[in-house]
PDB file of C-alpha atoms in Angstrom:
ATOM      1  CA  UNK A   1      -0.258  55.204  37.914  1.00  0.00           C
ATOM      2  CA  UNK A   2      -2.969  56.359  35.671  1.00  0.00           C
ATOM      3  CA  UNK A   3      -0.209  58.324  33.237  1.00  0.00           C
ATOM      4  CA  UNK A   4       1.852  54.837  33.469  1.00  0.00           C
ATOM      5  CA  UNK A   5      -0.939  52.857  32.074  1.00  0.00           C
ATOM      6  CA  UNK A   6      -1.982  55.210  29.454  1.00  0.00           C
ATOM      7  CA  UNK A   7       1.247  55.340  28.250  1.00  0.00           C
ATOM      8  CA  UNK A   8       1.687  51.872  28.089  1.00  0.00           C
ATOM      9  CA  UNK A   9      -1.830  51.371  26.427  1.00  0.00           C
ATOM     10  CA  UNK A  10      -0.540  53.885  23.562  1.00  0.00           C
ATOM     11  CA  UNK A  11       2.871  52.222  23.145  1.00  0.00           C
ATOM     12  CA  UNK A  12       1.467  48.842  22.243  1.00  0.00           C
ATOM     13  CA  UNK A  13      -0.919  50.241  20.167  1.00  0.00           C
ATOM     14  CA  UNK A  14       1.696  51.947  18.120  1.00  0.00           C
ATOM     15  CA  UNK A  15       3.874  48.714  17.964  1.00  0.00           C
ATOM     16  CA  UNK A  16       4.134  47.071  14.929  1.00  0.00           C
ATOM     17  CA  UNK A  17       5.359  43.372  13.652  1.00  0.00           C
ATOM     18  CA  UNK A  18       8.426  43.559  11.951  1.00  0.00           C
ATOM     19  CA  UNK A  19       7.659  42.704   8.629  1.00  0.00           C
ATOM     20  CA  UNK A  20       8.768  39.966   7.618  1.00  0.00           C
ATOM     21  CA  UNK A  21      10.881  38.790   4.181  1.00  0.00           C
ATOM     22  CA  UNK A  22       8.218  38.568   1.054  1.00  0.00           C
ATOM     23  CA  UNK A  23       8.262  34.963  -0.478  1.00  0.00           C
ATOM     24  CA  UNK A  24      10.032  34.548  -3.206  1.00  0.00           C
ATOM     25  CA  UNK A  25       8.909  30.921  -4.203  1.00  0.00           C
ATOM     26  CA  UNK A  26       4.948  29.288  -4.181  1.00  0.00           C
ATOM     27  CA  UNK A  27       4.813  26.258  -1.786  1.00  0.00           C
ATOM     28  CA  UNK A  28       4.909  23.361  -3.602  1.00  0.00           C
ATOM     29  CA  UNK A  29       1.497  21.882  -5.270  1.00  0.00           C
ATOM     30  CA  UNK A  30      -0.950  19.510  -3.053  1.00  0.00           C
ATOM     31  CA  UNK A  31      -2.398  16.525  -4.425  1.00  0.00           C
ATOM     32  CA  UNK A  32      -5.803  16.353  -5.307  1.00  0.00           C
ATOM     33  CA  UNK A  33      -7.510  13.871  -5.496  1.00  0.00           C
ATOM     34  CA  UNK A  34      -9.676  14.145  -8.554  1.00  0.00           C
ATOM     35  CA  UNK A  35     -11.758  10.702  -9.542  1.00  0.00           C
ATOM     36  CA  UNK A  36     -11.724   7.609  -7.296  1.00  0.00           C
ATOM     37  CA  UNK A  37     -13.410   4.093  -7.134  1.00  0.00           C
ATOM     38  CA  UNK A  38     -13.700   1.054  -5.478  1.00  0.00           C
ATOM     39  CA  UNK A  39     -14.913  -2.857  -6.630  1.00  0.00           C
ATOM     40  CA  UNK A  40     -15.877  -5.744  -4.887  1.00  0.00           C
ATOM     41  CA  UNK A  41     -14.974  -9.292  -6.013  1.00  0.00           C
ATOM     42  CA  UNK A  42     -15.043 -12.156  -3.880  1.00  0.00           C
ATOM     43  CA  UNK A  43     -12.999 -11.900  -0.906  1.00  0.00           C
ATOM     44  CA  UNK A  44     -10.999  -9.066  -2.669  1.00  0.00           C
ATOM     45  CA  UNK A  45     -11.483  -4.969  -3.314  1.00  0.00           C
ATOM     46  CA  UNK A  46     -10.120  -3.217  -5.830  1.00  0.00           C
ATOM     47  CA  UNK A  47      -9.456   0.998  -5.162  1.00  0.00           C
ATOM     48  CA  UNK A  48      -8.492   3.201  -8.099  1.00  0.00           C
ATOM     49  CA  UNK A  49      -7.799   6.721  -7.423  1.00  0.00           C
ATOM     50  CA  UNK A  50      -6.612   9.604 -10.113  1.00  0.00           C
ATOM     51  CA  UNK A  51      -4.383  12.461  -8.105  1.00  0.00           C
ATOM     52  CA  UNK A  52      -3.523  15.597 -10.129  1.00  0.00           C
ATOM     53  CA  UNK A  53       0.021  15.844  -9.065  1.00  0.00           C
ATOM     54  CA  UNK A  54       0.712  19.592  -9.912  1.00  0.00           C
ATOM     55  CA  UNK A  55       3.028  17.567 -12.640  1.00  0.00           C
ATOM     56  CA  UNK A  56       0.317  14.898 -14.436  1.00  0.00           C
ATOM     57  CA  UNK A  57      -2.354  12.794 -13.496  1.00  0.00           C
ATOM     58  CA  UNK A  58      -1.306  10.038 -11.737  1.00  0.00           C
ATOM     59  CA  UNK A  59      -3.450   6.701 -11.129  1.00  0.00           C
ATOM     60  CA  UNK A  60      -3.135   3.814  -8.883  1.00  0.00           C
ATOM     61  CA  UNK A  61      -4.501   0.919  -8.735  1.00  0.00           C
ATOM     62  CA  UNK A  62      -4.951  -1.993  -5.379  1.00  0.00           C
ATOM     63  CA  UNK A  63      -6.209  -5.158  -5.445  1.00  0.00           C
ATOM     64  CA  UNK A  64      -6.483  -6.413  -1.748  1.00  0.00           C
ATOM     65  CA  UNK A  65      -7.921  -8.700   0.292  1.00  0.00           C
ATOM     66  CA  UNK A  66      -7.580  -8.818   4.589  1.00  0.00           C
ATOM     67  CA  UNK A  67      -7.374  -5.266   6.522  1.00  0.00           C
ATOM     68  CA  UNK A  68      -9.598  -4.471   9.029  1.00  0.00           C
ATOM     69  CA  UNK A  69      -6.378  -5.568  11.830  1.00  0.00           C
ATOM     70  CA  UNK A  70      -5.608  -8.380   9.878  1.00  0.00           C
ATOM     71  CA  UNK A  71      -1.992  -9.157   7.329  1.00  0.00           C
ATOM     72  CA  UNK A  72      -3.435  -8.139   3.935  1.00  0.00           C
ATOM     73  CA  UNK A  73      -2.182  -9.209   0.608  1.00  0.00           C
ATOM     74  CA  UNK A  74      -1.650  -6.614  -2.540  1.00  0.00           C
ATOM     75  CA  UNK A  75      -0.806  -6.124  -5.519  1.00  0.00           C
ATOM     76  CA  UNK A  76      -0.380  -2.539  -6.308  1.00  0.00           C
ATOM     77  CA  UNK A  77       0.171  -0.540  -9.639  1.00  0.00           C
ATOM     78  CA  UNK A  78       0.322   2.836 -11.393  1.00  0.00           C
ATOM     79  CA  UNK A  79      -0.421   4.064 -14.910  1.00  0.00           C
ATOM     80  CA  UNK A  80       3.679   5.618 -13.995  1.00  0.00           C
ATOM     81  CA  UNK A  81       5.286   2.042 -13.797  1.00  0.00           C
ATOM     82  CA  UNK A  82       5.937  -0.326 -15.913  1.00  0.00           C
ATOM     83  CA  UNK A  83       3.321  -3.077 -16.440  1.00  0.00           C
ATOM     84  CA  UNK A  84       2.246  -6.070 -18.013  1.00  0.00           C
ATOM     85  CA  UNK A  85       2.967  -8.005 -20.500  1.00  0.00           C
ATOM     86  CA  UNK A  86       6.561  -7.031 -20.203  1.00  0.00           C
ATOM     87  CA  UNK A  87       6.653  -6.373 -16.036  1.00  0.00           C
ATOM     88  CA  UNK A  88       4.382  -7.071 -13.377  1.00  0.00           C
ATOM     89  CA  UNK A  89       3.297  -5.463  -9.885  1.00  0.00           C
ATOM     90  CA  UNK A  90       4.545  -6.515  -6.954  1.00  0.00           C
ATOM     91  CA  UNK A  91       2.670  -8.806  -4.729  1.00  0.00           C
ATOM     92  CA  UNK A  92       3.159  -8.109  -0.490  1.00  0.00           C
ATOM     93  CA  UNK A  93       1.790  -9.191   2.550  1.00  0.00           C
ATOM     94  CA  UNK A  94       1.736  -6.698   5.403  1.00  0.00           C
ATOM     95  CA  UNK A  95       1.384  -6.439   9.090  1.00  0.00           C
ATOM     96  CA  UNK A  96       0.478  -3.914  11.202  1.00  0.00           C
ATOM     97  CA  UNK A  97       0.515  -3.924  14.671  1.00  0.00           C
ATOM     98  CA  UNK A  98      -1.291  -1.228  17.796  1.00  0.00           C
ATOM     99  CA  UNK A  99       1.260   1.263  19.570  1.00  0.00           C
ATOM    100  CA  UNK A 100       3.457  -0.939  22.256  1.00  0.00           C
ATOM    101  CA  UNK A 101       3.396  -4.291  20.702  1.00  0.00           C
ATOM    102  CA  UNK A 102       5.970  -5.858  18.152  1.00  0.00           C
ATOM    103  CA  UNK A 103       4.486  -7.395  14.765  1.00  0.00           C
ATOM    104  CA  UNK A 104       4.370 -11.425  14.110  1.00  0.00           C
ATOM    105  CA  UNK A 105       6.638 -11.127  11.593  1.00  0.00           C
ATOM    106  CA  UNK A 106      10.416  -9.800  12.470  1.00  0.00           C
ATOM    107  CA  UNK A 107      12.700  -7.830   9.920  1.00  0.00           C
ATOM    108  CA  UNK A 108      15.168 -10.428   8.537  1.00  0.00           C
ATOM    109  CA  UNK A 109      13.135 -13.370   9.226  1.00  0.00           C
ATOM    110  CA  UNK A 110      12.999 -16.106   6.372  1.00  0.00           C
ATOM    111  CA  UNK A 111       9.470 -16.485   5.548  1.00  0.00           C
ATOM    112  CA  UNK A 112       6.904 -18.413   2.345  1.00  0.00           C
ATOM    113  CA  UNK A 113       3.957 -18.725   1.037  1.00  0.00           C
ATOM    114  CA  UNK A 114       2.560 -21.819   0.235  1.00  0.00           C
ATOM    115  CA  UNK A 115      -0.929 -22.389  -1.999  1.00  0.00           C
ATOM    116  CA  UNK A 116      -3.365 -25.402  -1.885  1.00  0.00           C
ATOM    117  CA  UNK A 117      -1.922 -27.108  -4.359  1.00  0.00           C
ATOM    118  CA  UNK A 118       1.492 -27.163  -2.325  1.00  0.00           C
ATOM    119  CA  UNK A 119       3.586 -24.431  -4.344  1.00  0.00           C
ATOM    120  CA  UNK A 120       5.559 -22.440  -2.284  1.00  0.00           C
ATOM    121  CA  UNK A 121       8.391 -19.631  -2.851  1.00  0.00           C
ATOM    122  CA  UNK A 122      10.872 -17.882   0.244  1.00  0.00           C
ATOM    123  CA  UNK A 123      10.848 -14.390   0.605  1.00  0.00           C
ATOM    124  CA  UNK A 124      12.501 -12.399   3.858  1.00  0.00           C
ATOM    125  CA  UNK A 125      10.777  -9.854   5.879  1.00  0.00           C
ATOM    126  CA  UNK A 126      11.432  -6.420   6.071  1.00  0.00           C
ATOM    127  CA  UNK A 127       9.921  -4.811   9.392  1.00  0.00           C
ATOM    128  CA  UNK A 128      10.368  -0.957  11.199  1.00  0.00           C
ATOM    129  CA  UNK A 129       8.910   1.629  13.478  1.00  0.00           C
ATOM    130  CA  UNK A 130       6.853   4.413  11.825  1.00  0.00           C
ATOM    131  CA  UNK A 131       7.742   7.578  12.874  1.00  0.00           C
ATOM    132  CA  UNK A 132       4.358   7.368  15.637  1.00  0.00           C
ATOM    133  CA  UNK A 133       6.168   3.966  17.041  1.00  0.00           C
ATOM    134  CA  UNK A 134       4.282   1.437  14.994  1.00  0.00           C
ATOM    135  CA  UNK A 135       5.671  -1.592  14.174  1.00  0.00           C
ATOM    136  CA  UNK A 136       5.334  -2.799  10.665  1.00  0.00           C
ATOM    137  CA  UNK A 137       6.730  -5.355   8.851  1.00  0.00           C
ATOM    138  CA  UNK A 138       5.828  -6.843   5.139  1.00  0.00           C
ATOM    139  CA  UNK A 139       7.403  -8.970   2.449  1.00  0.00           C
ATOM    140  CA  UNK A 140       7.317  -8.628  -1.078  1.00  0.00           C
ATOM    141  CA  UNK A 141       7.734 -10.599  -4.387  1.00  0.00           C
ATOM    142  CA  UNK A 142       8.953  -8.282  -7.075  1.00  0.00           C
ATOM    143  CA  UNK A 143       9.109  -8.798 -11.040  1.00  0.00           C
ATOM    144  CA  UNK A 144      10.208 -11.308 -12.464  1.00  0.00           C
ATOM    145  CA  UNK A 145       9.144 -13.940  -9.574  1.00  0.00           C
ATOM    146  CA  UNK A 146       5.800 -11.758  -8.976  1.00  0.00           C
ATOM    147  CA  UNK A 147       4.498 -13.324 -12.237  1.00  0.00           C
ATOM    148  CA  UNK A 148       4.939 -17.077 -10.717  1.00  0.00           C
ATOM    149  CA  UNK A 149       2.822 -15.820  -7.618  1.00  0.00           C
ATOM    150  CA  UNK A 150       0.256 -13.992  -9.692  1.00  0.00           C
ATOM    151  CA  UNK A 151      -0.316 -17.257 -11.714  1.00  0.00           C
ATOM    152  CA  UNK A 152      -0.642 -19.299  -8.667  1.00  0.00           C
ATOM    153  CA  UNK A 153      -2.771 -17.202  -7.235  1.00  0.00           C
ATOM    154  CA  UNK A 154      -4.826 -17.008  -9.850  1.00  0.00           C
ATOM    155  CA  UNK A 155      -5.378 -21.172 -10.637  1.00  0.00           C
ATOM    156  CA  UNK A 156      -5.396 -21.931  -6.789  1.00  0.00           C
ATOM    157  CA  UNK A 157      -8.128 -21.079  -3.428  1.00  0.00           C
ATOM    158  CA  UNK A 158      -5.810 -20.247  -0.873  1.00  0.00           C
ATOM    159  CA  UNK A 159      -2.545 -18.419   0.131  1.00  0.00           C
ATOM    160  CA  UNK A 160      -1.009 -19.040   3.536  1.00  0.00           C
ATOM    161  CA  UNK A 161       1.987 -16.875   4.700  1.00  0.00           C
ATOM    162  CA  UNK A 162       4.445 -19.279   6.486  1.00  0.00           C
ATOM    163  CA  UNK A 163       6.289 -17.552   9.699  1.00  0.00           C
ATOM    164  CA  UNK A 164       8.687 -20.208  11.710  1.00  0.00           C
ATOM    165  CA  UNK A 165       6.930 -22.716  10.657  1.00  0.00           C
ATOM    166  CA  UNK A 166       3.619 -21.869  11.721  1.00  0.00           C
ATOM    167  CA  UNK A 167       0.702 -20.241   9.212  1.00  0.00           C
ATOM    168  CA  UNK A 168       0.618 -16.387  10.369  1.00  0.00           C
ATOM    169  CA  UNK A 169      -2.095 -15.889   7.869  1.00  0.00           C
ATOM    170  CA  UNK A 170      -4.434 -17.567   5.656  1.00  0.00           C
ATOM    171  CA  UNK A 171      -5.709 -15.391   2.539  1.00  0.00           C
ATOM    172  CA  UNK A 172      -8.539 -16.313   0.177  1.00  0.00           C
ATOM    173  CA  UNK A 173      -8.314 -16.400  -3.488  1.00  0.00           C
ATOM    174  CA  UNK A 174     -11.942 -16.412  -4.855  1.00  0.00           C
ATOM    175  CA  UNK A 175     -12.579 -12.976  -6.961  1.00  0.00           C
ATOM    176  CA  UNK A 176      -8.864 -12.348  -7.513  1.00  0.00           C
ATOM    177  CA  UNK A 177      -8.660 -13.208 -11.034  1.00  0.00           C
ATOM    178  CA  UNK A 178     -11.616 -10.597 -11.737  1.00  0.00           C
ATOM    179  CA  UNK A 179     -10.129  -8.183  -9.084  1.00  0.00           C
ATOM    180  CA  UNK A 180      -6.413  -8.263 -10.917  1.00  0.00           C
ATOM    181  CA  UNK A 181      -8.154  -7.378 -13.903  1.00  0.00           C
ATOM    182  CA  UNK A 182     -10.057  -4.760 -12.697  1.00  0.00           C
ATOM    183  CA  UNK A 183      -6.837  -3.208 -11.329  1.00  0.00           C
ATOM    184  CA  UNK A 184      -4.447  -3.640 -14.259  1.00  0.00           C
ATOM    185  CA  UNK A 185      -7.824  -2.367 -16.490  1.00  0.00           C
ATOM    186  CA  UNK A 186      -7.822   1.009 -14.390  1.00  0.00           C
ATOM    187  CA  UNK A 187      -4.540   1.818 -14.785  1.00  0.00           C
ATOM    188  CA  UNK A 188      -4.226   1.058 -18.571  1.00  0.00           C
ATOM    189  CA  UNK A 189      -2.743  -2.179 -18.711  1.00  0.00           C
ATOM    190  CA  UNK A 190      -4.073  -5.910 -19.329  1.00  0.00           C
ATOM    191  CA  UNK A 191      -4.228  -9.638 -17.302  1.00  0.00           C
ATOM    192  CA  UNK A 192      -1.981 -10.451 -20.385  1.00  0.00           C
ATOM    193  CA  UNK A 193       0.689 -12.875 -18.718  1.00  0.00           C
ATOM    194  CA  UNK A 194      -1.434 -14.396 -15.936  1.00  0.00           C
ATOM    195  CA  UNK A 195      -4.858 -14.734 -16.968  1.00  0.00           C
ATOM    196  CA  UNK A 196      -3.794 -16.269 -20.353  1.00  0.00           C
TER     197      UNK A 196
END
């Protein structure tokens, strides 16, 4: 039994891997994160971060307000897109819900905002399952019509998203003219087209 084990012991030793095929090609490039900040204005924040793509230096640029569970609403840019004066960020509202429940708002639902000063536009939901099973669901006004909402935001206190009638959420407006700004400045571009 001895001689078995021995033998055994020596054969495993003396068993390799078999090697496998050499690489021919680099993964592709991370990434990195290489300058970041964040503002405060009013009920808003403003987050800028720089990413060394592998390719260029990319920045974005968020102006939010909400979060913390709550719908937020944000506008959203890069120093990649277009911008303003000649197109503007989109403006969304989005919703978030835990594991096992559905969100507020349901994909294909007709939904609007409507300010203080009783300006509204209709927009339609888009909602789906992450690939963890959370629901999400958000609308969006895109250029041209995001201009109209960034102006309105900008000369009025209060947003409320409208969901079957009922407000689903009531966002704040104080600090967003400074926080758009702040955004648009970060990325390279200008309030040009809603702040004059």
């Amino acid at each position: 039994m001895k001689l078995f084990a021995v033998g055994l012991l020596a054969f495993t030793a003396n068993t390799t891997a078999p090697a496998q095929a050499p690489s021919n090609s680099a993964p592709p490039p991370v990434p990195t994160p290489i300058d970041s900040g964040f503002w405060e204005y009013g009920s808003w924040r403003v987050f800028a971060e720089t990413i060394d793509t592998g390719e260029d230096l990319r920045r974005t640029c968020t102006a939010l307000t909400g979060g913390d569970g709550e719908p937020t609403l944000s506008i959203e840019i890069s120093n990649g897109d277009g911008g303003p004066p000649r197109y503007f960020p989109g403006v969304s509202v989005s919703e978030h819900a835990i594991r096992g429940y559905p969100t507020v708002m349901q994909d294909g639902q007709a939904v609007y905002i409507r300010f203080d000063d009783e300006d509204s536009m209709d927009a339609v939901v888009s909602g789906y399952f992450d690939e963890d099973g959370f629901a999400h669901a958000f609308f969006r006004f895109d250029h041209p019509d995001s201009q109209w909402v960034l102006r309105a935001m900008r000369k009025n206190h209060q947003l409320d998203a409208v969901v079957g009638g009922h407000v689903f959420s009531s966002f704040f407006l104080d600090g967003f003219t400074a926080a758009y700004v702040k955004a648009m400045d970060e990325c390279g571009f200008t309030g040009a087209g809603v702040v004059d």
